[in-house]
Structures are given as structure tokens and as C-alpha cells.
């Protein structure tokens, strides 16, 4: 199987060995017509985007931070409102978009048949959509460029920002073109951009924009004239195409509800897992490994799951669980064992429980959380991260220097089902029971039911009222998708900073007989309060500023037609 995502070093060799490249100018200044003649040359050109489109190597450290599900040794600067204004430029953030546009300006010169290069055309559309979505999430309105901008194109260089509606619609149009061109996953694999992955990404983009426009409406972060339902409809239609079409998709399940969810995220080779629509593969022997296993089976890297996430998990009967009442009398390891026994198995797949096997090769078992460890060993909450572990990996139980090959999931079918369920309810208040129950069945949970928020002793505050149905759909999303890079996007698109603003994230009920020095780091309920002295007033997220980044100051100086984002002047 060709591996396109993790091979970074080989790209340099590939281009340097390609004779037609020897005398060319840099790729961003290609003027020679003879390069674009064959489909192989188009393929080689699009390969450059794989490393930059997915620069991450491990889920937790690279994708799972800056949200209320997990903390690190110091507070998130985004959640705590401590980001400073950018004083540089954003040139590097546009390089990939410009290079993709070079492809669009030249691919029609190809003398090979359309069928021989349509996959690479589809990849180019996908990449531009991916890169622009990153800009949309970060800055909101940005200029849309669908052609190569040269240094003397003053009119285009001095353009104002386009409406985020223009950007979102253009991204979705690119994805439609990608879906038309791309090959099926069964033909190109899930380690390469494919039709199913593009459909899945389309559901993500559409749900994000629909939610943003609905929950930021009538604020400076909203857009006049927006139609959230349009995007919810696009999300549901793309999901239904993937759910009902002739595609290689499904929920990974071997009939073992206590292990299937956990195992899904720890495989090295994910090529045969139908749920994984797109992932990044690694090869330690070629110097392209990762540190995933070292930072979940050996060290904790100063990261820990929060009480707020843990208390979102339902019990095994599908009902809210009174975690705080249990914590009054059951602490430390006993508490971890108790909640593992009583609650949704996705919880014990996400945090280590005493007695869990951490490494086959090292014969290592989890004894207790390293809440008193040094920087690398520290787990600041007592809920030590287990998700993405693989005890059978040769790197398990060994320091991060020992490279692992754990696959990094970028798009999976489980997310599509959740995107569909949320968008469908937002659109017409229909509950997608069948989609949600596929996730429940995998882990042996009862079928999805709507619990009353008023009866939930762990009720979270979104800052506005939502129905019991939507509350429960959002809960399911949280526990299913934790640490996968979606939670920060979720609270941003939901305009839901009250989930954490003015609050400190808590940890487990520590047993002070085991850790007597922790008396000063617990709250009135006996929960670890790691940020007690660092953040006495809780997170200081700036509601009228921190939903977007600042436009870099150099860009505002160079182009007076650009306007700064709210709160950053």
C-alpha cells in the first residue's frame, strides 16, 4: 500500500530525482509548461500538501488541548484570555493555498486523460478546502483567493476580507468538486484523500458554520443575512449520502464492548478499519514515528482529564451518575475503580484504571496516577489519559524517545454519525436514534434516551437554554469524541464559553493518606484543584474577543482595507 501522509523525507528525494524539475524555478514560481504534461507530474505536485495538511503526530498533545476536557501544566492561553495580539504577518498561513492555486492554474496542461489525473484534482480541491477551513476557524472573515496572486497584483493584494459566508460556501463548493473527482476509499485506501473522507469533512465544515451562525447570531461574531439551516441541511445531506450510499464505512466493533472503543485509537495499521476514513500512518524505521505511546503508557506529559469531562459520562444504565456524592466517601484508586465499574465503558477506555495493563513488553500495569510526578510524569488531575494507548505496541511502557507507529485518525465515521445527529436535530428537531445507537451498541450501552437536564447533578452551563434532546446529543458527542481535536471547535461554534469561564477545572478526589502534601491543592469537595493558585478567579476567556484570533498587525499596516477582529484593536 502506498503511504502518502507520513512520508515527508521521501518527497524531497522524489522531486530532486525527477529530471523535469532540475532546471525549474521554485514551485511557487513555475512558468515552464513542460512540467504539467503527465498525470504523474500532477500526482507528484499534490504530494507536497500531505505533510503540511497534517503536521500532527499524536492526538492528545497535538489535537486534544485548549478545551475543558483536559488540562496541562499551565492554563490554556486561549481559554484564559491571555493571548497577545499578533505583531507579525500571516504569509506562512497562505503559502499552501497559493501553491494549490498554482496547481489549478496549470493542471489543464496535462496531456494525460482526465481519468488518470482526476484523483489529484480532487486532492487539490480537498486541500484548499482544508487550508481555508483552518483560516475560517481562526480568523473568521478572510479574503478568498481562487487564483495565484503575484506581487504586482495590487488590487487583489489590497482586497478587504470577504464575508465568512463567502468563505464557507467556497469551501463547501471545493469539497463538492473534490467528492466528484476523488476515488473511493476501497480503491486508494484510507491513508490517502478519498471520496468518503471528503464527504465526512463536508459534514464537519457545514455543522461548524451552521452552529456558528446560529449561536453567534446578533453578535459581532455573527454574519448579517446568514442562514444556519442551509448549513445544517448540507451537513445532513452529506452524512446521509455517506450513511446510505455504497461506501466502505461502519463502526468498528468486534463484539467486545469493553475493548473495541479503546482499541480503535491504538492501532498502528488502520487500513482495514472501516470506521477510519482518513488517518496518518507512521514508520519508525524510516525516522517517521511518533511519541504517542511514551506519553500515555510511560509519562503523562503534564496532562490530565478533567472532572468536568468525567462527570459527563452516564452510568451503565444510561442515566446521569452522582459522581460528587460517590466522591464524598470513595477516594483515590477506590474512586477510579468504582466509576469504571458503574459507568459507560468509554470512560475506562479514556482514563487509566488501577490494574490496567499498560505494556505487554514491559509487563507494566497502572498502579496509581502520578499526581506528584515531575514535568514529564505529572498527571495534574488524577484522571490519567489512556486513550490512544496500545499495550501491545513495542513502544508501550517506554519513554517517548522510543518511537511508536500509532496511527493518527483524522476523520472517522463515528464523527459523521454525531455530526448528522446534531445537524438533524438543529434542522427539524428529529432525533437520529439509529445513528446514535450505533455508537451506544459498540460499547454495550443502552439505546439513546433523553434524560432531563434538571435531574442531572453534573449539569453543564452553555450560557443559554437548550432542549433536553440537544443537551443529550451534545453529551454523546463529548464522551465519544474526547481528545480528538473537536471539543475546542465545539465550544467556539456553540458560543459556549460559560462552560468554563470563571471556573477552574478540577481533578479526582485525592486520597490524602496516599498524598498528604496535596492538602493545599484540593477544593471544598476534596477534588484536586491544580490551578488554585495559578488561576484564582478561574478562566478569563474574553467573550468579545477570544472567539477569534487577531489579524497580524503587519497585515493591517500593509493593507488598510483589512479590519481587525473584535476586541483586538
Coordinates of C-alpha atoms in Angstrom, one line a residue:
X1 CA 0.0 0.0 0.0
X2 CA 1.4 3.5 -0.9
X3 CA 1.8 5.7 2.2
X4 CA 1.4 9.3 1.3
X5 CA 0.8 11.0 4.6
X6 CA 3.8 10.2 6.7
X7 CA 6.5 10.2 4.0
X8 CA 8.0 13.6 4.4
X9 CA 11.6 12.9 3.7
X10 CA 10.9 11.0 0.6
X11 CA 9.2 13.9 -1.1
X12 CA 12.4 15.8 -1.2
X13 CA 14.1 12.9 -2.8
X14 CA 11.2 12.4 -5.2
X15 CA 11.4 15.9 -6.5
X16 CA 15.2 16.1 -6.7
X17 CA 15.2 12.8 -8.6
X18 CA 12.6 14.0 -11.1
X19 CA 14.6 15.1 -14.1
X20 CA 11.9 17.6 -15.3
X21 CA 12.4 19.5 -12.1
X22 CA 16.1 20.1 -12.3
X23 CA 16.1 23.4 -14.1
X24 CA 12.7 24.7 -12.8
X25 CA 12.3 27.8 -10.6
X26 CA 10.8 27.3 -7.1
X27 CA 7.4 25.6 -7.2
X28 CA 5.7 28.9 -6.3
X29 CA 7.1 30.5 -9.5
X30 CA 6.6 27.7 -12.0
X31 CA 6.5 29.1 -15.5
X32 CA 7.6 26.2 -17.7
X33 CA 4.8 24.5 -19.5
X34 CA 6.5 21.2 -19.9
X35 CA 6.2 20.1 -16.2
X36 CA 2.5 19.7 -16.2
X37 CA 2.2 17.3 -19.1
X38 CA 1.6 14.0 -17.3
X39 CA -0.6 12.7 -14.6
X40 CA 2.5 11.5 -12.7
X41 CA 3.7 15.1 -12.5
X42 CA 0.3 16.2 -11.1
X43 CA 0.5 13.5 -8.6
X44 CA 4.0 14.5 -7.5
X45 CA 2.9 18.1 -7.1
X46 CA 0.0 17.3 -4.9
X47 CA 2.1 15.1 -2.7
X48 CA 3.7 18.1 -1.2
X49 CA 0.5 19.0 0.7
X50 CA 0.2 15.8 2.7
X51 CA 2.8 16.7 5.3
X52 CA 1.6 20.3 5.7
X53 CA -2.1 19.4 5.8
X54 CA -1.4 17.0 8.7
X55 CA 1.6 18.2 10.6
X56 CA 0.5 16.5 13.8
X57 CA 1.9 13.2 15.1
X58 CA -0.2 12.4 18.2
X59 CA -3.8 13.0 19.0
X60 CA -3.6 14.2 22.7
X61 CA -0.7 16.6 22.6
X62 CA -1.3 18.0 19.1
X63 CA -5.1 18.0 18.7
X64 CA -6.8 17.4 22.1
X65 CA -5.8 20.6 24.0
X66 CA -7.3 24.0 24.7
X67 CA -10.6 22.8 25.9
X68 CA -12.5 21.8 29.1
X69 CA -11.9 18.1 28.8
X70 CA -8.2 18.2 29.5
X71 CA -5.6 20.4 31.2
X72 CA -1.8 20.7 31.0
X73 CA 0.8 22.1 33.5
X74 CA -0.3 25.6 32.8
X75 CA -3.7 27.1 31.8
X76 CA -4.7 27.4 28.1
X77 CA -3.9 30.9 26.9
X78 CA -7.0 30.7 24.7
X79 CA -9.4 29.7 27.5
X80 CA -7.7 32.0 30.0
X81 CA -7.8 35.1 27.7
X82 CA -4.1 35.6 27.8
X83 CA -3.2 35.6 24.1
X84 CA -1.5 38.7 22.9
X85 CA -2.1 40.4 19.7
X86 CA -0.1 39.1 16.8
X87 CA 2.6 41.5 15.6
X88 CA 3.9 39.6 12.6
X89 CA 2.3 38.6 9.3
X90 CA 0.3 35.6 8.1
X91 CA 2.3 34.9 4.9
X92 CA 3.1 31.4 6.0
X93 CA -0.6 30.6 6.5
X94 CA -1.3 31.4 2.9
X95 CA 1.6 29.5 1.3
X96 CA -0.2 26.3 0.9
X97 CA -3.3 27.9 -0.6
X98 CA -1.1 29.8 -3.1
X99 CA 0.6 26.5 -4.0
X100 CA -2.7 24.8 -4.5
X101 CA -3.8 27.6 -6.8
X102 CA -0.7 27.1 -8.8
X103 CA -2.0 23.6 -9.4
X104 CA -5.3 24.9 -10.6
X105 CA -3.7 27.3 -12.9
X106 CA -1.7 24.6 -14.6
X107 CA -3.3 21.2 -14.4
X108 CA -5.3 21.7 -17.6
X109 CA -2.0 21.5 -19.5
X110 CA -1.8 17.8 -18.7
X111 CA -1.8 15.6 -21.8
X112 CA -2.9 12.5 -20.0
X113 CA -6.6 11.6 -19.9
X114 CA -8.9 13.0 -17.2
X115 CA -9.4 9.7 -15.6
X116 CA -5.7 9.3 -15.0
X117 CA -5.4 12.6 -13.0
X118 CA -8.9 13.3 -11.6
X119 CA -7.8 11.9 -8.2
X120 CA -5.1 14.5 -7.9
X121 CA -7.5 17.2 -9.0
X122 CA -9.8 16.0 -6.2
X123 CA -7.0 16.1 -3.7
X124 CA -6.2 19.7 -4.7
X125 CA -9.8 20.8 -4.1
X126 CA -9.8 19.0 -0.7
X127 CA -6.5 20.6 0.4
X128 CA -7.7 24.1 -0.5
X129 CA -10.9 23.5 1.5
X130 CA -8.9 22.1 4.4
X131 CA -6.4 25.0 4.5
X132 CA -9.2 27.6 4.1
X133 CA -11.3 26.0 6.9
X134 CA -8.3 26.4 9.2
X135 CA -8.3 30.1 8.4
X136 CA -12.1 30.4 8.8
X137 CA -11.9 28.9 12.3
X138 CA -9.0 31.1 13.3
X139 CA -9.8 34.5 11.8
X140 CA -13.4 34.4 10.6
X141 CA -13.7 36.6 7.5
X142 CA -10.6 36.4 5.2
X143 CA -10.1 37.2 1.5
X144 CA -11.0 34.3 -0.8
X145 CA -8.4 33.7 -3.5
X146 CA -9.0 31.0 -6.1
X147 CA -6.2 32.1 -8.4
X148 CA -2.4 32.7 -8.0
X149 CA -1.7 36.2 -6.7
X150 CA 1.5 37.7 -7.8
X151 CA 3.5 40.5 -6.2
X152 CA 2.3 43.1 -8.7
X153 CA -1.4 42.2 -8.3
X154 CA -2.1 45.2 -6.2
X155 CA -5.8 45.1 -6.5
X156 CA -6.0 41.5 -5.2
X157 CA -3.3 42.0 -2.5
X158 CA -5.2 45.0 -1.1
X159 CA -8.6 43.4 -1.1
X160 CA -10.7 43.6 2.1
X161 CA -11.9 40.4 3.9
X162 CA -14.7 38.5 2.3
X163 CA -17.8 37.6 4.3
X164 CA -17.4 34.3 6.2
X165 CA -20.5 33.2 4.3
X166 CA -18.5 33.5 1.0
X167 CA -15.6 31.6 2.6
X168 CA -17.8 28.8 4.0
X169 CA -19.7 28.4 0.7
X170 CA -16.5 28.4 -1.3
X171 CA -15.0 25.7 1.0
X172 CA -18.1 23.6 0.5
X173 CA -18.0 24.1 -3.2
X174 CA -14.4 22.9 -3.3
X175 CA -15.5 19.9 -1.3
X176 CA -18.3 19.1 -3.8
X177 CA -15.7 19.2 -6.6
X178 CA -13.4 17.0 -4.6
X179 CA -16.1 14.5 -4.0
X180 CA -16.8 14.4 -7.7
X181 CA -13.2 13.8 -8.6
X182 CA -11.8 11.6 -5.8
X183 CA -11.6 7.8 -5.9
X184 CA -13.4 5.6 -3.3
X185 CA -11.6 4.5 -0.2
X186 CA -11.6 0.9 -1.4
X187 CA -9.5 1.9 -4.4
X188 CA -7.0 4.3 -2.8
X189 CA -7.1 3.3 0.9
X190 CA -7.7 5.5 3.9
X191 CA -4.1 6.7 4.2
X192 CA -4.9 8.9 1.2
X193 CA -7.6 11.5 0.5
X194 CA -10.6 9.7 -0.7
X195 CA -14.3 10.3 -1.5
X196 CA -15.6 9.1 1.8
X197 CA -13.1 11.4 3.7
X198 CA -14.3 14.4 1.7
X199 CA -17.9 13.7 2.5
X200 CA -17.0 13.3 6.1
X201 CA -15.1 16.6 6.1
X202 CA -18.0 18.3 4.4
X203 CA -20.3 17.3 7.3
X204 CA -17.8 18.9 9.8
X205 CA -17.5 22.1 7.9
X206 CA -21.2 22.5 7.4
X207 CA -22.1 21.7 11.0
X208 CA -19.4 24.2 12.2
X209 CA -20.7 27.0 10.1
X210 CA -24.4 26.4 10.8
X211 CA -23.7 26.3 14.5
X212 CA -21.5 29.4 14.4
X213 CA -24.1 31.4 12.6
X214 CA -26.9 30.2 14.9
X215 CA -25.3 30.7 18.2
X216 CA -23.3 33.8 17.4
X217 CA -26.3 35.5 15.7
X218 CA -26.9 39.1 16.7
X219 CA -23.3 39.5 17.9
X220 CA -20.3 40.9 16.2
X221 CA -19.1 37.4 15.5
X222 CA -22.3 36.6 13.5
X223 CA -23.0 37.5 9.9
X224 CA -26.0 39.5 8.8
X225 CA -28.2 37.6 6.4
X226 CA -26.8 34.2 7.3
X227 CA -29.0 31.1 7.1
X228 CA -27.8 28.4 9.7
X229 CA -30.4 25.9 8.4
X230 CA -28.8 25.9 5.0
X231 CA -25.6 24.5 6.5
X232 CA -27.4 22.1 8.8
X233 CA -29.2 20.8 5.7
X234 CA -25.9 20.5 3.8
X235 CA -24.4 18.5 6.8
X236 CA -27.4 16.1 6.9
X237 CA -27.4 15.5 3.2
X238 CA -23.7 14.8 3.1
X239 CA -24.0 12.4 6.1
X240 CA -27.0 10.6 4.5
X241 CA -25.0 10.1 1.3
X242 CA -22.2 8.5 3.3
X243 CA -24.6 6.5 5.5
X244 CA -26.8 5.2 2.7
X245 CA -24.5 5.1 -0.3
X246 CA -22.3 2.3 -1.5
X247 CA -19.3 3.2 0.6
X248 CA -16.8 1.3 2.8
X249 CA -17.9 2.7 6.2
X250 CA -19.1 1.4 9.5
X251 CA -18.5 1.4 13.3
X252 CA -15.5 -0.6 14.4
X253 CA -16.8 -3.4 16.6
X254 CA -15.7 -7.0 17.2
X255 CA -18.5 -7.6 19.7
X256 CA -16.3 -6.8 22.7
X257 CA -17.9 -3.7 24.3
X258 CA -15.2 -3.3 27.0
X259 CA -12.3 -3.0 24.5
X260 CA -13.5 -2.1 21.0
X261 CA -13.6 1.7 21.6
X262 CA -10.3 1.7 23.4
X263 CA -8.6 -0.5 20.7
X264 CA -9.8 1.7 17.8
X265 CA -7.3 4.5 18.7
X266 CA -4.2 2.5 19.4
X267 CA -3.7 0.5 16.1
X268 CA -0.6 1.1 14.0
X269 CA -2.2 -0.1 10.8
X270 CA -5.7 1.2 10.4
X271 CA -6.1 0.4 6.7
X272 CA -8.7 -2.4 7.3
X273 CA -10.8 -0.5 9.8
X274 CA -14.0 0.7 8.1
X275 CA -14.6 3.4 10.6
X276 CA -11.3 5.2 9.9
X277 CA -12.0 7.2 6.8
X278 CA -8.6 9.0 6.8
X279 CA -5.6 8.6 9.0
X280 CA -1.9 9.4 9.1
X281 CA 0.4 6.4 9.2
X282 CA 3.9 6.3 10.6
X283 CA 7.1 4.3 10.1
X284 CA 9.6 4.4 12.9
X285 CA 12.3 2.6 10.9
X286 CA 12.3 5.4 8.4
X287 CA 12.6 8.1 11.1
X288 CA 8.9 8.9 10.8
X289 CA 7.5 7.7 14.1
X290 CA 5.7 9.4 16.9
X291 CA 5.7 9.7 20.7
X292 CA 2.1 8.6 21.3
X293 CA 2.8 5.5 23.4
X294 CA 5.6 7.2 25.5
X295 CA 3.2 9.9 26.6
X296 CA 0.3 7.7 27.6
X297 CA 1.9 4.5 28.8
X298 CA 5.1 5.8 30.4
X299 CA 4.9 9.5 31.0
X300 CA 1.8 11.7 31.3
X301 CA 3.5 14.9 29.9
X302 CA 1.7 17.1 32.5
X303 CA -1.7 16.4 31.0
X304 CA -4.8 15.1 32.7
X305 CA -8.5 14.6 32.0
X306 CA -10.9 17.0 33.9
X307 CA -13.6 16.2 36.4
X308 CA -15.9 18.1 34.1
X309 CA -15.4 15.6 31.3
X310 CA -15.5 12.5 33.6
X311 CA -18.8 13.6 35.2
X312 CA -20.4 13.8 31.8
X313 CA -20.3 10.0 31.4
X314 CA -23.6 8.3 32.1
X315 CA -23.8 5.2 34.2
X316 CA -24.2 1.8 32.6
X317 CA -28.0 2.2 32.6
X318 CA -27.8 5.3 30.6
X319 CA -28.6 7.7 33.4
X320 CA -26.7 10.6 35.0
X321 CA -24.3 9.4 37.7
X322 CA -23.8 11.2 41.0
X323 CA -20.0 11.4 40.9
X324 CA -19.8 14.0 43.7
X325 CA -21.8 12.0 46.1
X326 CA -19.6 9.0 45.5
X327 CA -16.5 11.1 45.9
X328 CA -17.6 12.0 49.5
X329 CA -16.7 8.6 50.7
X330 CA -14.7 7.0 48.0
X331 CA -11.4 8.5 47.0
X332 CA -8.2 7.9 45.1
X333 CA -7.8 4.5 43.5
X334 CA -11.1 3.3 45.0
X335 CA -12.9 6.1 43.2
X336 CA -11.4 5.2 39.9
X337 CA -12.3 1.6 40.3
X338 CA -15.8 2.5 41.3
X339 CA -16.6 4.7 38.4
X340 CA -15.0 2.2 36.0
X341 CA -17.4 -0.4 37.3
X342 CA -20.5 1.7 37.3
X343 CA -20.2 3.9 34.2
X344 CA -20.1 3.9 30.4
X345 CA -17.1 1.9 29.3
X346 CA -15.8 4.7 27.2
X347 CA -14.7 6.3 30.5
X348 CA -12.4 3.4 31.4
X349 CA -11.2 3.5 27.8
X350 CA -10.2 7.1 28.2
X351 CA -8.6 7.2 31.6
X352 CA -6.3 4.6 33.3
X353 CA -7.9 2.5 36.0
X354 CA -5.7 0.7 38.7
X355 CA -4.8 -2.7 37.4
X356 CA -4.9 -1.8 33.7
X357 CA -2.2 -3.4 31.5
X358 CA -0.1 -0.6 30.1
X359 CA 2.6 -2.6 28.4
X360 CA 2.9 -6.2 27.4
X361 CA 6.6 -5.9 26.6
X362 CA 7.5 -4.2 29.9
X363 CA 4.9 -6.2 31.9
X364 CA 3.7 -2.8 33.3
X365 CA 0.4 -2.2 34.9
X366 CA -1.2 1.0 36.1
X367 CA -0.8 1.4 39.8
X368 CA -2.0 4.9 40.6
X369 CA -2.0 8.3 38.9
X370 CA 1.2 10.3 39.0
X371 CA -0.2 13.5 40.6
X372 CA 3.1 14.1 42.4
X373 CA 5.4 13.5 39.4
X374 CA 7.8 15.8 37.7
X375 CA 7.0 17.7 34.5
X376 CA 7.1 14.6 32.2
X377 CA 5.5 12.2 34.7
X378 CA 2.9 14.6 36.1
X379 CA -0.8 14.0 35.8
X380 CA -2.3 17.2 37.2
X381 CA -5.9 15.9 37.7
X382 CA -5.5 12.2 38.7
X383 CA -7.5 11.2 35.7
X384 CA -4.6 9.9 33.7
X385 CA -5.0 9.7 29.9
X386 CA -5.4 6.3 28.4
X387 CA -7.0 7.0 25.0
X388 CA -4.6 6.2 22.1
X389 CA -2.7 3.6 24.2
X390 CA -1.8 0.2 22.8
X391 CA -0.2 -2.1 25.4
X392 CA 0.9 -4.4 22.6
X393 CA 2.9 -1.7 20.8
X394 CA 6.7 -2.2 21.0
X395 CA 6.9 1.4 22.3
X396 CA 4.4 0.9 25.1
X397 CA 5.8 1.3 28.6
X398 CA 8.9 3.0 27.3
X399 CA 10.0 6.6 27.3
X400 CA 8.9 9.0 24.5
X401 CA 12.3 8.6 22.8
X402 CA 11.2 5.1 21.7
X403 CA 9.3 5.9 18.6
X404 CA 5.8 4.4 18.1
X405 CA 3.8 3.9 14.9
X406 CA 0.3 4.5 16.4
X407 CA -2.0 5.8 13.6
X408 CA -3.5 9.3 13.9
X409 CA -7.2 9.4 13.0
X410 CA -8.2 12.5 11.1
X411 CA -11.7 11.6 10.0
X412 CA -13.9 8.7 11.2
X413 CA -17.4 7.5 10.6
X414 CA -18.3 7.9 14.3
X415 CA -17.9 11.6 13.9
X416 CA -20.2 11.6 10.9
X417 CA -22.9 10.0 12.9
X418 CA -22.6 12.6 15.6
X419 CA -22.5 15.5 13.1
X420 CA -25.6 14.1 11.5
X421 CA -27.4 13.7 14.8
X422 CA -26.7 17.2 15.9
X423 CA -27.5 18.9 12.5
X424 CA -30.6 16.8 12.1
X425 CA -31.9 17.9 15.5
X426 CA -31.0 21.6 14.8
X427 CA -32.8 21.4 11.5
X428 CA -36.1 19.9 12.4
X429 CA -35.9 18.6 16.0
X430 CA -35.7 15.0 14.8
X431 CA -33.6 12.7 17.0
X432 CA -31.4 10.4 14.9
X433 CA -31.8 7.4 17.2
X434 CA -30.4 4.9 14.7
X435 CA -27.2 6.8 14.2
X436 CA -26.6 7.5 17.9
X437 CA -27.4 3.9 18.8
X438 CA -24.6 2.6 16.6
X439 CA -22.2 4.3 18.9
X440 CA -24.0 3.1 22.0
X441 CA -24.1 -0.5 20.8
X442 CA -20.4 -0.6 20.3
X443 CA -19.8 0.0 24.0
X444 CA -22.7 -2.1 25.3
X445 CA -24.7 0.9 26.5
X446 CA -28.5 1.0 26.5
X447 CA -30.1 2.7 23.5
X448 CA -30.1 6.5 23.4
X449 CA -32.7 8.2 25.6
X450 CA -33.3 11.8 26.6
X451 CA -32.6 12.5 30.2
X452 CA -34.0 15.6 31.9
X453 CA -31.3 18.2 32.5
X454 CA -33.0 19.1 35.8
X455 CA -32.2 15.6 37.1
X456 CA -28.5 15.8 36.1
X457 CA -26.4 16.6 39.2
X458 CA -23.5 17.3 36.8
X459 CA -25.4 19.7 34.6
X460 CA -23.2 21.9 32.5
X461 CA -24.0 25.5 31.6
X462 CA -23.8 26.6 28.0
X463 CA -24.8 30.2 28.9
X464 CA -28.2 29.8 27.3
X465 CA -31.1 27.4 27.4
X466 CA -31.2 24.3 25.1
X467 CA -33.7 21.5 24.9
X468 CA -33.1 18.2 26.8
X469 CA -32.7 16.5 23.5
X470 CA -30.0 18.7 22.2
X471 CA -28.3 18.6 25.6
X472 CA -28.1 14.8 25.5
X473 CA -26.9 14.8 21.9
X474 CA -24.1 17.2 22.9
X475 CA -23.2 15.0 25.8
X476 CA -22.9 12.0 23.5
X477 CA -20.6 13.9 21.2
X478 CA -18.4 14.9 24.1
X479 CA -17.8 11.5 25.5
X480 CA -17.4 9.8 22.1
X481 CA -15.1 12.4 20.6
X482 CA -13.0 13.5 23.5
X483 CA -9.3 14.4 22.8
X484 CA -9.9 14.1 19.1
X485 CA -9.5 17.8 18.3
X486 CA -13.2 18.7 18.2
X487 CA -14.0 20.0 21.7
X488 CA -12.4 23.4 21.2
X489 CA -14.2 23.8 17.9
X490 CA -17.4 22.8 19.6
X491 CA -17.4 25.4 22.3
X492 CA -16.3 28.0 19.8
X493 CA -19.1 27.3 17.3
X494 CA -21.7 26.9 20.2
X495 CA -20.6 30.3 21.6
X496 CA -20.4 28.4 24.9
X497 CA -17.6 29.9 26.9
X498 CA -19.8 29.8 30.1
X499 CA -18.9 26.1 30.1
X500 CA -15.6 27.1 31.7
X501 CA -15.4 30.9 32.1
X502 CA -14.8 32.0 35.7
X503 CA -14.3 28.4 36.7
X504 CA -11.3 26.2 37.4
X505 CA -11.1 22.7 36.1
X506 CA -11.0 20.1 38.8
X507 CA -9.5 16.6 39.2
X508 CA -10.3 13.4 41.1
X509 CA -11.0 13.1 44.8
X510 CA -7.5 12.5 46.1
X511 CA -6.8 10.2 49.0
X512 CA -4.7 12.4 51.3
X513 CA -3.5 9.4 53.2
X514 CA -1.6 8.5 50.0
X515 CA -0.7 12.1 49.0
X516 CA -0.5 14.1 52.3
X517 CA 1.2 17.0 50.5
X518 CA -1.8 17.6 48.4
X519 CA -4.0 19.2 51.1
X520 CA -3.4 22.7 49.7
X521 CA -4.4 21.6 46.2
X522 CA -7.9 20.4 46.9
X523 CA -11.2 22.2 46.9
X524 CA -14.0 22.1 49.4
X525 CA -15.2 18.8 47.9
X526 CA -11.8 17.1 48.1
X527 CA -11.2 17.3 44.4
X528 CA -7.8 18.2 43.1
X529 CA -7.7 22.0 42.2
X530 CA -4.5 22.2 40.3
X531 CA -4.9 25.8 39.1
X532 CA -6.0 27.0 42.5
X533 CA -3.1 29.5 42.9
X534 CA -2.3 30.0 39.2
X535 CA -5.9 31.0 38.3
X536 CA -7.7 32.0 41.4
X537 CA -10.6 33.6 39.5
X538 CA -11.0 30.8 37.0
X539 CA -10.6 31.1 33.3
X540 CA -10.8 34.6 32.0
X541 CA -11.9 34.0 28.5
X542 CA -12.8 37.3 26.8
X543 CA -16.3 36.9 25.3
X544 CA -16.0 39.8 23.0
X545 CA -12.5 38.9 21.7
X546 CA -11.3 35.3 22.2
X547 CA -13.7 33.5 19.8
X548 CA -11.2 34.6 17.0
X549 CA -7.5 35.3 16.7
X550 CA -6.2 38.7 15.9
X551 CA -5.3 39.6 12.4
X552 CA -1.5 40.0 12.4
X553 CA -0.5 43.7 12.8
X554 CA 1.8 43.8 9.8
X555 CA -1.0 42.8 7.5
X556 CA -3.2 45.6 8.8
X557 CA -0.4 48.1 8.2
X558 CA 0.3 46.8 4.7
X559 CA -3.4 46.6 3.7
X560 CA -5.6 49.3 5.3
X561 CA -8.6 47.6 3.7
X562 CA -8.3 44.7 6.3
X563 CA -10.1 45.3 9.5
X564 CA -9.1 43.9 12.9
X565 CA -11.2 41.3 14.7
X566 CA -13.4 42.3 17.5
X567 CA -11.6 43.2 20.7
X568 CA -8.1 43.1 19.3
X569 CA -7.7 46.8 18.4

